Tab-separated table of C-alpha atoms and ligand atoms in Angstrom:
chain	number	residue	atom	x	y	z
A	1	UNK	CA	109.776	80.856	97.187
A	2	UNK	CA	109.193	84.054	95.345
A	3	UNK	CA	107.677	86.949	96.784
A	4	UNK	CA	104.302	87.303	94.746
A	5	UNK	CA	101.302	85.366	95.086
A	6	UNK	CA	97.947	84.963	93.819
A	7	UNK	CA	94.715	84.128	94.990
A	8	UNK	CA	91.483	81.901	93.892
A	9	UNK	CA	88.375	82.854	95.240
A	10	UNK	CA	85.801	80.448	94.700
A	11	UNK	CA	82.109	80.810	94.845
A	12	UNK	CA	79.362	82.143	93.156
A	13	UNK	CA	77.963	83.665	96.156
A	14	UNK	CA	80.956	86.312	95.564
A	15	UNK	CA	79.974	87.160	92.190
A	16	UNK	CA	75.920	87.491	92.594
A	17	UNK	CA	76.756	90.308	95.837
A	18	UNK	CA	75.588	87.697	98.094
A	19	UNK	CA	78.935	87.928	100.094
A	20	UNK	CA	81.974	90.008	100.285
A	21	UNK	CA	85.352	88.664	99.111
A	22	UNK	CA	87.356	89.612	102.587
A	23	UNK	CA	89.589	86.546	102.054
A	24	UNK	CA	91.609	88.907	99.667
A	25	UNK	CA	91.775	92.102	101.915
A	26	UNK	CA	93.150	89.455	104.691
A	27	UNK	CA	95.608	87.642	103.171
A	28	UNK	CA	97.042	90.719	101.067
A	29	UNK	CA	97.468	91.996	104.390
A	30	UNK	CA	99.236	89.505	105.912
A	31	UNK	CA	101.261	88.603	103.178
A	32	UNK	CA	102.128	92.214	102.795
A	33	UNK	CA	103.698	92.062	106.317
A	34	UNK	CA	105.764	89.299	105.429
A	35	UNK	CA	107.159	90.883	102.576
A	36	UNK	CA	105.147	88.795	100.032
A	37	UNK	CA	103.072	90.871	97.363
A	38	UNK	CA	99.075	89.960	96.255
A	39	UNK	CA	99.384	90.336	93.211
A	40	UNK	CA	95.747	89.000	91.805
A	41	UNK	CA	92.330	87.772	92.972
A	42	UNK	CA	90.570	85.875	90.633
A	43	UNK	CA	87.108	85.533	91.672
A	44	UNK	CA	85.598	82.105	90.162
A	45	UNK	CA	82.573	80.565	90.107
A	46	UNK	CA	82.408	77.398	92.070
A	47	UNK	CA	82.927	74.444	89.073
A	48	UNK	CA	85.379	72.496	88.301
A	49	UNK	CA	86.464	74.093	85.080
A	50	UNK	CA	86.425	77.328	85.873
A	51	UNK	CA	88.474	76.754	88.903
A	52	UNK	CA	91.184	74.623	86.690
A	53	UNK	CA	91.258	77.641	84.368
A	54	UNK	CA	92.291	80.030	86.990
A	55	UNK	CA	94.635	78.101	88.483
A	56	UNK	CA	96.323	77.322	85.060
A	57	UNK	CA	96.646	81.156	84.526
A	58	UNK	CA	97.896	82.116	87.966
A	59	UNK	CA	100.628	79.294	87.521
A	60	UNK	CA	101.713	81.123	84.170
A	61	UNK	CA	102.369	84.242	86.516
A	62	UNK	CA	103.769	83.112	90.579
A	63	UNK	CA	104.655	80.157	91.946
A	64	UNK	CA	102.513	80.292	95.002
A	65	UNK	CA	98.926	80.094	94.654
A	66	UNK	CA	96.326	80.472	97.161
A	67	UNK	CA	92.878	78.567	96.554
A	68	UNK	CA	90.018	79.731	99.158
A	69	UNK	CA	86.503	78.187	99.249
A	70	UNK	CA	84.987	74.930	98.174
A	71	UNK	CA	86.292	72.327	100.398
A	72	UNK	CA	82.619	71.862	102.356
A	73	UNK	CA	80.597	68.908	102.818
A	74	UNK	CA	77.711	69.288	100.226
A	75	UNK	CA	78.446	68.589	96.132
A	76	UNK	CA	78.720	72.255	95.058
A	77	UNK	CA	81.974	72.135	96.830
A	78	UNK	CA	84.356	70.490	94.151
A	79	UNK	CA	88.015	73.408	95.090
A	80	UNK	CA	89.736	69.648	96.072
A	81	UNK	CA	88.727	67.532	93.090
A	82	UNK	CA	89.462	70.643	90.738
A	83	UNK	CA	93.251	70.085	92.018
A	84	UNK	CA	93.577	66.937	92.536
A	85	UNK	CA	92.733	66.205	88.734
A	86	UNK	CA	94.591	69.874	87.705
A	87	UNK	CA	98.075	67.957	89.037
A	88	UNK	CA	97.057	64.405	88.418
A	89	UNK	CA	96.594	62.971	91.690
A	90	UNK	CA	94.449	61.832	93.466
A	91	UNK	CA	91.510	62.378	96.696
A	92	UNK	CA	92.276	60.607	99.832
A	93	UNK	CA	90.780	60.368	103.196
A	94	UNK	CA	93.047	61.969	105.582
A	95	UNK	CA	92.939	59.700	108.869
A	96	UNK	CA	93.776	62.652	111.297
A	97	UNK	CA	91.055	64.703	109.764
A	98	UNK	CA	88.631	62.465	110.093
A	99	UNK	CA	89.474	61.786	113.403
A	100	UNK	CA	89.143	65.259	114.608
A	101	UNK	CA	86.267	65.096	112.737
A	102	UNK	CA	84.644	62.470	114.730
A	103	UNK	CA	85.868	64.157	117.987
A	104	UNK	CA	83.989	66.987	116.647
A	105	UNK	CA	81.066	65.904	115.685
A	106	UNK	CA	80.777	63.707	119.393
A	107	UNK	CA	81.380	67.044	121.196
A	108	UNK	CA	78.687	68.770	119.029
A	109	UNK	CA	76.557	66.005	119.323
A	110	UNK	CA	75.683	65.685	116.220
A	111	UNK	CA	75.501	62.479	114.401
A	112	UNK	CA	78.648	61.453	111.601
A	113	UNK	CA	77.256	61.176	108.107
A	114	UNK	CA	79.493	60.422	104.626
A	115	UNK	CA	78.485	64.193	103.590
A	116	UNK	CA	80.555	65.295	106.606
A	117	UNK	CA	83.028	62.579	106.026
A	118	UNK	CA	83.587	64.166	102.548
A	119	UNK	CA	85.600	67.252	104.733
A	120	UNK	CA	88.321	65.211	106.161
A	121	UNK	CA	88.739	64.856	101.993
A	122	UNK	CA	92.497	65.884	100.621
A	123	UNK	CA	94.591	66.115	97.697
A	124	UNK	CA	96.936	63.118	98.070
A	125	UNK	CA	100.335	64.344	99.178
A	126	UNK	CA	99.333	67.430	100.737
A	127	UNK	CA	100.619	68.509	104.136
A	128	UNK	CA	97.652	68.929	106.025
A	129	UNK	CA	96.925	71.715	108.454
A	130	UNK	CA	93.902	71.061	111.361
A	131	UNK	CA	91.302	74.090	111.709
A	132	UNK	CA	90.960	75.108	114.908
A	133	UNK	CA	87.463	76.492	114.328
A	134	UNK	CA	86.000	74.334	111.300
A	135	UNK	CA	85.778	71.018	109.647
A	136	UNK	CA	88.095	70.977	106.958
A	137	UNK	CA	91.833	71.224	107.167
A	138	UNK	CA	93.691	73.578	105.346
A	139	UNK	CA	96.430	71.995	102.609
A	140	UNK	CA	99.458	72.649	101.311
A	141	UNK	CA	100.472	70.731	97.889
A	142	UNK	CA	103.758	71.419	96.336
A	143	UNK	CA	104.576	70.316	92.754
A	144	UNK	CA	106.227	71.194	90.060
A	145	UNK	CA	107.625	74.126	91.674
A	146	UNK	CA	104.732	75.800	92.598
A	147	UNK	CA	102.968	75.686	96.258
A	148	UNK	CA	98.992	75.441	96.330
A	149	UNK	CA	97.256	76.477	99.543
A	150	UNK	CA	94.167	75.106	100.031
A	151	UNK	CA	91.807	77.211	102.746
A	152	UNK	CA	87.724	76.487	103.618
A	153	UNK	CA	85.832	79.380	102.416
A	154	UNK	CA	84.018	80.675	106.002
A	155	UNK	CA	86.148	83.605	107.066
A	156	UNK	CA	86.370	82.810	110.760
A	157	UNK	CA	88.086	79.253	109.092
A	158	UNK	CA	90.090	80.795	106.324
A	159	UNK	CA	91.678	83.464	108.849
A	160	UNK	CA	91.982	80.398	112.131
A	161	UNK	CA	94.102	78.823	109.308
A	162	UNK	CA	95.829	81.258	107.924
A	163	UNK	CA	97.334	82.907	110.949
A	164	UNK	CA	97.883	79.681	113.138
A	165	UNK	CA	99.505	77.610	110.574
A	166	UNK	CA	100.518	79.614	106.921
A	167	UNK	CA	101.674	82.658	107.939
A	168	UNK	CA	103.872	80.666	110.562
A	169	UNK	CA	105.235	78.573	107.790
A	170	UNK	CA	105.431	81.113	105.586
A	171	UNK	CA	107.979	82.936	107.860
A	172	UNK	CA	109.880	80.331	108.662
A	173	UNK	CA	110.426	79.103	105.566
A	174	UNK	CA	111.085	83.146	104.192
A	175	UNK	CA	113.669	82.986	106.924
A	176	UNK	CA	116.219	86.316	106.897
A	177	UNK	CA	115.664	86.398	103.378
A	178	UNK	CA	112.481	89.047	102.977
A	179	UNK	CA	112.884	90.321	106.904
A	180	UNK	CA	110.391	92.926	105.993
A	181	UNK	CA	111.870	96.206	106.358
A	182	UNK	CA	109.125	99.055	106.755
A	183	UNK	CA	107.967	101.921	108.849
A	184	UNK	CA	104.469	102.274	109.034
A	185	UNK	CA	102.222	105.206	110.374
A	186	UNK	CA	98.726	105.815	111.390
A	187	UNK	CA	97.042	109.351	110.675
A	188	UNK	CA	93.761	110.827	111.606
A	189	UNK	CA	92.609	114.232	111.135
A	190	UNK	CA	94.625	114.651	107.719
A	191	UNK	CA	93.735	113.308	104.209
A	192	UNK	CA	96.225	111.654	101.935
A	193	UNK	CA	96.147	114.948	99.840
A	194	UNK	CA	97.620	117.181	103.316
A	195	UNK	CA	99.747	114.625	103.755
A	196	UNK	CA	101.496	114.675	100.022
A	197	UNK	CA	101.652	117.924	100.404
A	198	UNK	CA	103.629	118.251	103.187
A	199	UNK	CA	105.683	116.034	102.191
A	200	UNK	CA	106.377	117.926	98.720
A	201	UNK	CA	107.295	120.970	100.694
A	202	UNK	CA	109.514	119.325	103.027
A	203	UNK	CA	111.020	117.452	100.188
A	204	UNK	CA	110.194	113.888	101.423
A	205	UNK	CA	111.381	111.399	100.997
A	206	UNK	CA	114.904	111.606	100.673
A	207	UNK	CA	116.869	109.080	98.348
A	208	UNK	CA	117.050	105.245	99.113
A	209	UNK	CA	113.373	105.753	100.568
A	210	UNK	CA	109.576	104.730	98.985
A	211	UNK	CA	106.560	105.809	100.735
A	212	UNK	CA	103.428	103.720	100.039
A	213	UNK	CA	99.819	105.437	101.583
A	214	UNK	CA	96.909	103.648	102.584
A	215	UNK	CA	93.603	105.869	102.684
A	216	UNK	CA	90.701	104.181	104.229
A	217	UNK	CA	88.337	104.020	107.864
A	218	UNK	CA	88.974	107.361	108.304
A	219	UNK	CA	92.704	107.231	108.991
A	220	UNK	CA	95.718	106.740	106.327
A	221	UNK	CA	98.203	104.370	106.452
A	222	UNK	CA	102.068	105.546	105.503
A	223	UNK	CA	104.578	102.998	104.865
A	224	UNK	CA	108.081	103.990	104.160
A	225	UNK	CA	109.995	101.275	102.404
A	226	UNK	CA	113.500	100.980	101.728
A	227	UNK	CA	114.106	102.213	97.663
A	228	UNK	CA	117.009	99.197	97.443
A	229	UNK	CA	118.385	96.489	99.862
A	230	UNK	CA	121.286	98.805	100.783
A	231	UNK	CA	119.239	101.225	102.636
A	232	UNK	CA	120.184	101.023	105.801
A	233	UNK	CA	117.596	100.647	108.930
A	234	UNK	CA	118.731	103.816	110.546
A	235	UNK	CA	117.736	105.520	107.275
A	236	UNK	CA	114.244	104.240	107.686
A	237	UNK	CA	114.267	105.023	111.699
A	238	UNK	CA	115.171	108.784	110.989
A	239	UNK	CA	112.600	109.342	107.783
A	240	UNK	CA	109.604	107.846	110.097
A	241	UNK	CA	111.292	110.237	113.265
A	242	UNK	CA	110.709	113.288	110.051
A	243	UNK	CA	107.018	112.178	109.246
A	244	UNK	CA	106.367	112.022	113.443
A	245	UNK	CA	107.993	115.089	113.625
A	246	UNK	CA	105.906	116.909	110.231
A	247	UNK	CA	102.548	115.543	111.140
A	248	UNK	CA	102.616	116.428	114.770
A	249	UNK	CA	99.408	114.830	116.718
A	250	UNK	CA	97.705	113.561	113.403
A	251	UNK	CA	100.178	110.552	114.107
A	252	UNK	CA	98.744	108.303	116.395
A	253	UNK	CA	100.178	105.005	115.737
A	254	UNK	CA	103.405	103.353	114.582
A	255	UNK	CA	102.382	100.658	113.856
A	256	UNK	CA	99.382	98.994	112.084
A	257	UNK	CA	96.764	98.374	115.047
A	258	UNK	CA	93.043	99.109	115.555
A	259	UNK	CA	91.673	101.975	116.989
A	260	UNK	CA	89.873	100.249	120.345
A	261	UNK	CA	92.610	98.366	120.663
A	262	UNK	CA	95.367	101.478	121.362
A	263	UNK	CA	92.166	102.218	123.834
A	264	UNK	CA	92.216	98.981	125.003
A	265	UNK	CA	96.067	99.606	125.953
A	266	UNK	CA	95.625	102.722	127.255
A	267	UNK	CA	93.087	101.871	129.529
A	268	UNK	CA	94.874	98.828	130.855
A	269	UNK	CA	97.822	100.325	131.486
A	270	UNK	CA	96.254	102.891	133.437
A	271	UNK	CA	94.234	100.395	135.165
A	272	UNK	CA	91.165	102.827	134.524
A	273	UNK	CA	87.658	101.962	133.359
A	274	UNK	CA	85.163	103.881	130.704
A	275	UNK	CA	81.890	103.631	130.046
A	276	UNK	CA	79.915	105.057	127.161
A	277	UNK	CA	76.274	107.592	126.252
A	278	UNK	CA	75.790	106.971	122.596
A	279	UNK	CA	73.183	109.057	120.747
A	280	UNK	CA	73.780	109.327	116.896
A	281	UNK	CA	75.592	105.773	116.836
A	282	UNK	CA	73.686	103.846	118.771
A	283	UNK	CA	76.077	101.331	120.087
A	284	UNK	CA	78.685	101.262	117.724
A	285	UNK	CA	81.541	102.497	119.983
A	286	UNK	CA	80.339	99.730	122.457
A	287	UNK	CA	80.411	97.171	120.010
A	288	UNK	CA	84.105	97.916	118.779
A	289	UNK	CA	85.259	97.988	122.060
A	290	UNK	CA	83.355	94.558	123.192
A	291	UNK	CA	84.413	92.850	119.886
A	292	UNK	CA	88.201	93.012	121.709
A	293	UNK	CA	88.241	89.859	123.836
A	294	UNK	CA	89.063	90.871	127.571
A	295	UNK	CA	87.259	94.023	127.271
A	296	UNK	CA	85.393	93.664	130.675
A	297	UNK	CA	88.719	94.618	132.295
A	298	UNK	CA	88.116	98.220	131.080
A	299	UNK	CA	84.863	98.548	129.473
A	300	UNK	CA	82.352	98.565	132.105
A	301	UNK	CA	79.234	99.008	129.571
A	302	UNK	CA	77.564	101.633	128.041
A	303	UNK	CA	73.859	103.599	127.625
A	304	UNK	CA	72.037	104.165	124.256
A	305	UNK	CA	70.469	106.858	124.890
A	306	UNK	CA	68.204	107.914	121.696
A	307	UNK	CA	64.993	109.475	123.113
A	308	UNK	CA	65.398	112.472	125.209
A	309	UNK	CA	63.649	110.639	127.689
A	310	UNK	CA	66.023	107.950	127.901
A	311	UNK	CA	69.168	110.953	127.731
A	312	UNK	CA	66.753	111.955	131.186
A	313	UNK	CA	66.170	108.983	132.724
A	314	UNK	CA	69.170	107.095	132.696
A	315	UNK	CA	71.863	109.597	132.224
A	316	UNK	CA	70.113	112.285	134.121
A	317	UNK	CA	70.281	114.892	131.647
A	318	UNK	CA	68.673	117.791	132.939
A	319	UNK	CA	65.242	118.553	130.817
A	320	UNK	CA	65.747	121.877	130.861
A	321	UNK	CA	69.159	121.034	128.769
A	322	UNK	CA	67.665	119.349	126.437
A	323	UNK	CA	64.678	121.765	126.290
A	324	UNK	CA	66.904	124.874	125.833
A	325	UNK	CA	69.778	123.457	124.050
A	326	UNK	CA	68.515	120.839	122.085
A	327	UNK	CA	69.554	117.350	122.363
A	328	UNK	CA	72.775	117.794	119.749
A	329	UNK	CA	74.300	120.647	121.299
A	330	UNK	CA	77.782	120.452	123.890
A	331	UNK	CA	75.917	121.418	126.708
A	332	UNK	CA	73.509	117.988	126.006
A	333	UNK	CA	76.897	116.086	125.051
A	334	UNK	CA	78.868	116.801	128.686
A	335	UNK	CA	76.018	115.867	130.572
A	336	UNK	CA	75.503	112.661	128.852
A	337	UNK	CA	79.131	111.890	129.650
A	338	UNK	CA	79.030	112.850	133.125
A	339	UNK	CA	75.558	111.082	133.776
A	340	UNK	CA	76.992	107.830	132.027
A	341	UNK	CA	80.544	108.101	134.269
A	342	UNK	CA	78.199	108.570	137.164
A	343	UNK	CA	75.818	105.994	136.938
A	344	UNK	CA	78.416	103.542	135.753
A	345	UNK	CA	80.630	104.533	138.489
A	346	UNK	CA	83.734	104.314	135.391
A	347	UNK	CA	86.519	106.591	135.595
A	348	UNK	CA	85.918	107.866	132.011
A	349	UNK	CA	82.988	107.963	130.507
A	350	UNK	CA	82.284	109.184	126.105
A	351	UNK	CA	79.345	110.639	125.050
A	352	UNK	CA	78.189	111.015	121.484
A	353	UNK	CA	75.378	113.408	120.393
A	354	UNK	CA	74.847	114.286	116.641
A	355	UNK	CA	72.781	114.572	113.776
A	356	UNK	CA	73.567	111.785	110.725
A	357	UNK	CA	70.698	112.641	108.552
A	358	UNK	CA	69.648	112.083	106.103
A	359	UNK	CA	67.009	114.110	107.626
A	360	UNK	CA	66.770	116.121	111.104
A	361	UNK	CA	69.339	119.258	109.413
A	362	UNK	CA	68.768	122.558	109.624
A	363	UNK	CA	71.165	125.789	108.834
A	364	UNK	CA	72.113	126.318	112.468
A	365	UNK	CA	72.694	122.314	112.672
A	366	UNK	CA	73.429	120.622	109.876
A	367	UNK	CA	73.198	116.959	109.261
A	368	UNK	CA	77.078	115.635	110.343
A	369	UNK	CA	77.142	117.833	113.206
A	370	UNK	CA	78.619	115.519	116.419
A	371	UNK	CA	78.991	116.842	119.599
A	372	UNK	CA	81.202	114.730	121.552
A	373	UNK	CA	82.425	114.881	125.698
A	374	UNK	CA	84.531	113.040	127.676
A	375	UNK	CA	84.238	113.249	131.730
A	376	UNK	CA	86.793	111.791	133.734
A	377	UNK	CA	89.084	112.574	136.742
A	378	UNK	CA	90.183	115.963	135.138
A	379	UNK	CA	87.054	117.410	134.198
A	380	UNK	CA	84.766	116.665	130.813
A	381	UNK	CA	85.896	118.086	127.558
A	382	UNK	CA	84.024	118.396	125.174
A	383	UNK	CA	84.530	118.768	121.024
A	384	UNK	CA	82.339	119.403	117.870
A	385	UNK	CA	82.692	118.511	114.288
A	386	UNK	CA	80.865	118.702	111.025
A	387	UNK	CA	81.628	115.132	109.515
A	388	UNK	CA	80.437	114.990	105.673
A	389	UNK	CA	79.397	112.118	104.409
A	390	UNK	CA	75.836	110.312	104.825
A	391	UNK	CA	74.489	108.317	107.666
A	392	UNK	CA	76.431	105.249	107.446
A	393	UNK	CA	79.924	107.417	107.127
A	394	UNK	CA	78.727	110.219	109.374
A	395	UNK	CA	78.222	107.417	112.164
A	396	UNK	CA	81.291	105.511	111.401
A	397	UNK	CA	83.310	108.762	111.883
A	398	UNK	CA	81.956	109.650	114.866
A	399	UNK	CA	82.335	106.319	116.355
A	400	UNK	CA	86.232	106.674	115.031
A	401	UNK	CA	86.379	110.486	116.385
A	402	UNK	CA	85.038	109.002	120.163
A	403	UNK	CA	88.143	106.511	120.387
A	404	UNK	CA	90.491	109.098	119.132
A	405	UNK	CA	89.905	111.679	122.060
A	406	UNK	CA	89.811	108.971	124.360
A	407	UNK	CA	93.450	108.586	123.228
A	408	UNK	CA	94.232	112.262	123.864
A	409	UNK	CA	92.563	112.672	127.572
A	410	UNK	CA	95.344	114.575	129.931
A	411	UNK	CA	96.632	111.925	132.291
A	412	UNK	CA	95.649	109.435	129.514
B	501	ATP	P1	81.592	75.108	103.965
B	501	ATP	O1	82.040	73.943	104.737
B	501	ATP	O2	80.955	76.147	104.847
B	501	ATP	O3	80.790	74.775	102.742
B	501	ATP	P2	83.661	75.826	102.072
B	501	ATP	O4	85.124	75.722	102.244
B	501	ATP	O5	83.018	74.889	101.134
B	501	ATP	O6	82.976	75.790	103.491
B	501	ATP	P3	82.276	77.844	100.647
B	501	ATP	O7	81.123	76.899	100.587
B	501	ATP	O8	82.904	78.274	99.383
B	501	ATP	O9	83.403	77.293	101.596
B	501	ATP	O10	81.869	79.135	101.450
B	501	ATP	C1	81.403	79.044	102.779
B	501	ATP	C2	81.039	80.412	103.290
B	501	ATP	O11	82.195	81.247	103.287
B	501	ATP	C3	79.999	81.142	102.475
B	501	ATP	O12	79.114	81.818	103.352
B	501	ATP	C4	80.799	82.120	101.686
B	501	ATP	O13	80.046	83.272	101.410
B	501	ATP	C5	81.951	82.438	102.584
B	501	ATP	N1	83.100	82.777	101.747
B	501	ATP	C6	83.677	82.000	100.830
B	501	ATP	N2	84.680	82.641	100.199
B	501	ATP	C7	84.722	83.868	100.753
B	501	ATP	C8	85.541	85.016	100.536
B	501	ATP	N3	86.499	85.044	99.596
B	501	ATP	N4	85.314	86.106	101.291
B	501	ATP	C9	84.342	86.096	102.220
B	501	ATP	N5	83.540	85.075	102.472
B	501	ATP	C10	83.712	83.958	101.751
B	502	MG	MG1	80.772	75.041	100.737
C-alpha cells in the first residue's frame, strides 16, 4: 500500500453546478489523517468510457484508486460495469446484498423491483462492504496491484461507508507503518498572514519540522509535521507547546474538531445549559448546535428575534432600548441575551444583533457591524466587531464569533 491515492468522481450533475463534489474534501480529509495523501480528483461524466479513461490514467500514477458515484438503481448508473469490463471480470449478484436489500425494502415497505435488484450488483471478486444508510454496498477489488474502492455517490452513503468500513481497513492494514505523526492547531482571530509572520520573527520552525496551514471557516488550521522519520515526537510536542505559547488565546483547539462541538464539551462538562436570541443570523447558531446529535442535553432552544417587536415580545427588550439605541447597538444585544436566559430559564444564554447588508449601513453603523452578549451566572458581556465580507460571510462569522465567546465565558 502506498501512501497516495486518487479519486473518481462520477456524475454529470458535478460538472453542470448541479451539485458540489464534497466526496473529495471528505476523503482527502480522512485520508490525510491516516497519513495517506489525495493526490487527484478527476471529475467524470457518468459513461462508461469516460470513467475507463480515468481510471486508466489514475492507475499510471497510485495504486489505490477511489471510484465514487454510479452504483444506483436506474441505467445512467454504469461506475460497476465500467470496472468490471476495465479488469475483465465480470457483474454478479451479491447474495448478502440482496438480502439486506430485501430486509430493506420490507421495512420501508416498499415493493422489490429488478431496478432495485440491480444495487445488490458487484464486480465479481470484490470484498463487499454493507451501507448502513443506503442500498448499495461499498467494494473493494484488488488486482494487479492496485486496490479499487467502489462508494455510492449520496454523501450521507459515501461518508456511512467510508468511516465504518475503509478508513477502519485502511488503518489496519497501514498498521505502525504511516502512524501519522502531526500536531495540529486551531486559530481564530488571526489570518494565515499574522500567523507567518510570527513565525518568521520567532524563527519557526526549527530543523526536522514542516508546518502545513489550512485557511478556511474563519479559523486556520496549523499542522506541524515531522521534516524526516527521525524526528522525534518530543520534537513535535515542544514546537506545538512554542506555537500555544506565540499565539496566546487565538489557539483554541489542538486538535481538528468543530466549533459547536468544543461547545458541546464545554457545556456538558459543566453540566450547564444555553439558550440563544439571534437577530442578524437568524437561526444559524441554533442550527449548528442542533445538527450535533445529543444536543438537548445542553441546548435548551433558542428565539429568532428579527422584528423589534418580536426582540419586545419574547425577549422583553425594553422599547425604549430599542427606540433610543437602535436595535444593533450593545445595549439592544445584552438585553436580548438576558431576556432569552430568562425566558428559557438556561444558564447561558447568546445573543446576536448586527447589520449584514447589503443594505441597512450607515457611517455610524456600517454593514458587518455585530453586537454580540452573553448572560450567564457571572453577569452578561458583551462584544462588537466589524466583520467584512457580504451577507452570507458577515453571517457565517458572526455565527462562528457567538460559539467562540461561549468558549471564553469565566467559569466556562
Ligand atoms: P443512487 O442510488 O442515489 O443513484 P449512486 O451511487 O448511483 O446513488 P449517483 O447517482 O452518482 O450515485 O449520485 C447520487 C447523488 O449523490 C446525487 O444527488 C449526486 O449529486 C450526489 N453525489 C454524487 N457524487 C457526489 C460527490 N462527489 N459529491 C457530492 N455529492 C455527490
Ligand atoms: Mg445514481
Amino acid at each position: 500500500m502506498t501512501h497516495t491515492a486518487e479519486l473518481v468522481s462520477t456524475g454529470a450533475e458535478l460538472l453542470s453546478g448541479r451539485s458540489i463534489n464534497t466526496h473529495a474534501r471528505l476523503l482527502g480529509e480522512r485520508l490525510g489523517r491516516l497519513g495517506i495523501t489525495l493526490t487527484r480528483d478527476t471529475t467524470v461524466q457518468d459513461d462508461l468510457a469516460s470513467i475507463q479513461a480515468a481510471l486508466r490514467d489514475a492507475a499510471t500514477r497510485v495504486d489505490t484508486i477511489f471510484v465514487s458515484g454510479g452504483l444506483g438503481p436506474t441505467n445512467d448508473d454504469v461506475t460497476r460495469d465500467a470496472v468490471a469490463d476495465l479488469l475483465h471480470r465480470r457483474v454478479v449478484m451479491d447474495t448478502d446484498s440482496l438480502n439486506r436489500l430485501r430486509e430493506r425494502m420490507i421495512r420501508a415497505q416498499r415493493p422489490m423491483t429488478p431496478a432495485r435488484e440491480r444495487q445488490a450488483l458487484v464486480v465479481a471478486g470484490a470484498h463487499v462492504w454493507p451501507n448502513p444508510v443506503g442500498a448499495a454496498p461499498g467494494e473493494r477489488i484488488q488486482q494487479d496491484g492496485k486496490t479499487y474502492f467502489l462508494l455510492p455517490g449520496p454523501p450521507p452513503e459515501f461518508q456511512a461507508i467510508l468511516d465504518e468500513h475503509i478508513v477502519p481497513y485502511l488503518a489496519q492494514t497501514l498498521g505502525d507503518t504511516v502512524a501519522l505523526r502531526e500536531r495540529v492547531l486551531l486559530v481564530h482571530g488571526l489570518g494565515e498572514g499574522d500567523i507567518v509572520h510570527r513565525f518568521d520573527q520567532a524563527s519557526f520552525p526549527p530543523a526536522g519540522i514542516t508546518t502545513a496551514y489550512c485557511a478556511g471557516a474563519g479559523r486556520v488550521e496549523i499542522r506541524l509535521h515531522p521534516a524526516t522519520p527521525e524526528t522525534a515526537d518530543a520534537l513535535l510536542d515542544e514546537a506545538a507547546e512554542h506555537v500555544a505559547r506565540m499565539l496566546g488565546t487565538a489557539v483554541y483547539a489542538r486538535e481538528r474538531v468543530e466549533l459547536e462541538e468544543l461547545v458541546a464539551r464545554r457545556f456538558r462538562e459543566r453540566k450547564q445549559t444555553l439558550a440563544t436570541a439571534e437577530s442578524c443570523t437568524g437561526g444559524l447558531i441554533g442550527a449548528r448546535l442542533t445538527a450535533l446529535p445529543g444536543c438537548s442535553d445542553f441546548y435548551v432552544g433558542g428565539i429568532i428575534a428579527y422584528a423589534n417587536e418580536v426582540k419586545e415580545r419574547m425577549l422583553r427588550v425594553p422599547a425604549a432600548l430599542l427606540q433610543n439605541e437602535g436595535a444593533v447597538s450593545e445595549a439592544v444585544a445584552r438585553a436580548m441575551a438576558d431576556g432569552a436566559r430568562a425566558q428559557a430559564q438556561s444558564d447561558y444564554a447568546v445573543a446576536v444583533t448586527g447589520i449584514a447588508g447589503p443594505g441597512g449601513g450607515t457611517a455610524e453603523k456600517p454593514v458587518g457591524l455585530v453586537y454580540l452578549a452573553v448572560a450567564g451566572p457571572d453577569g452578561t458581556r458583551a462584544f462588537r466587531t466589524i466583520f467584512p465580507g457580504n451577507r452570507e460571510t458577515i453571517r457565517e462569522a458572526t455565527c462562528r464569533a457567538a460559539l467562540r465567546h461561549l468558549l471564553d465565558q469565566p467559569g466556562m
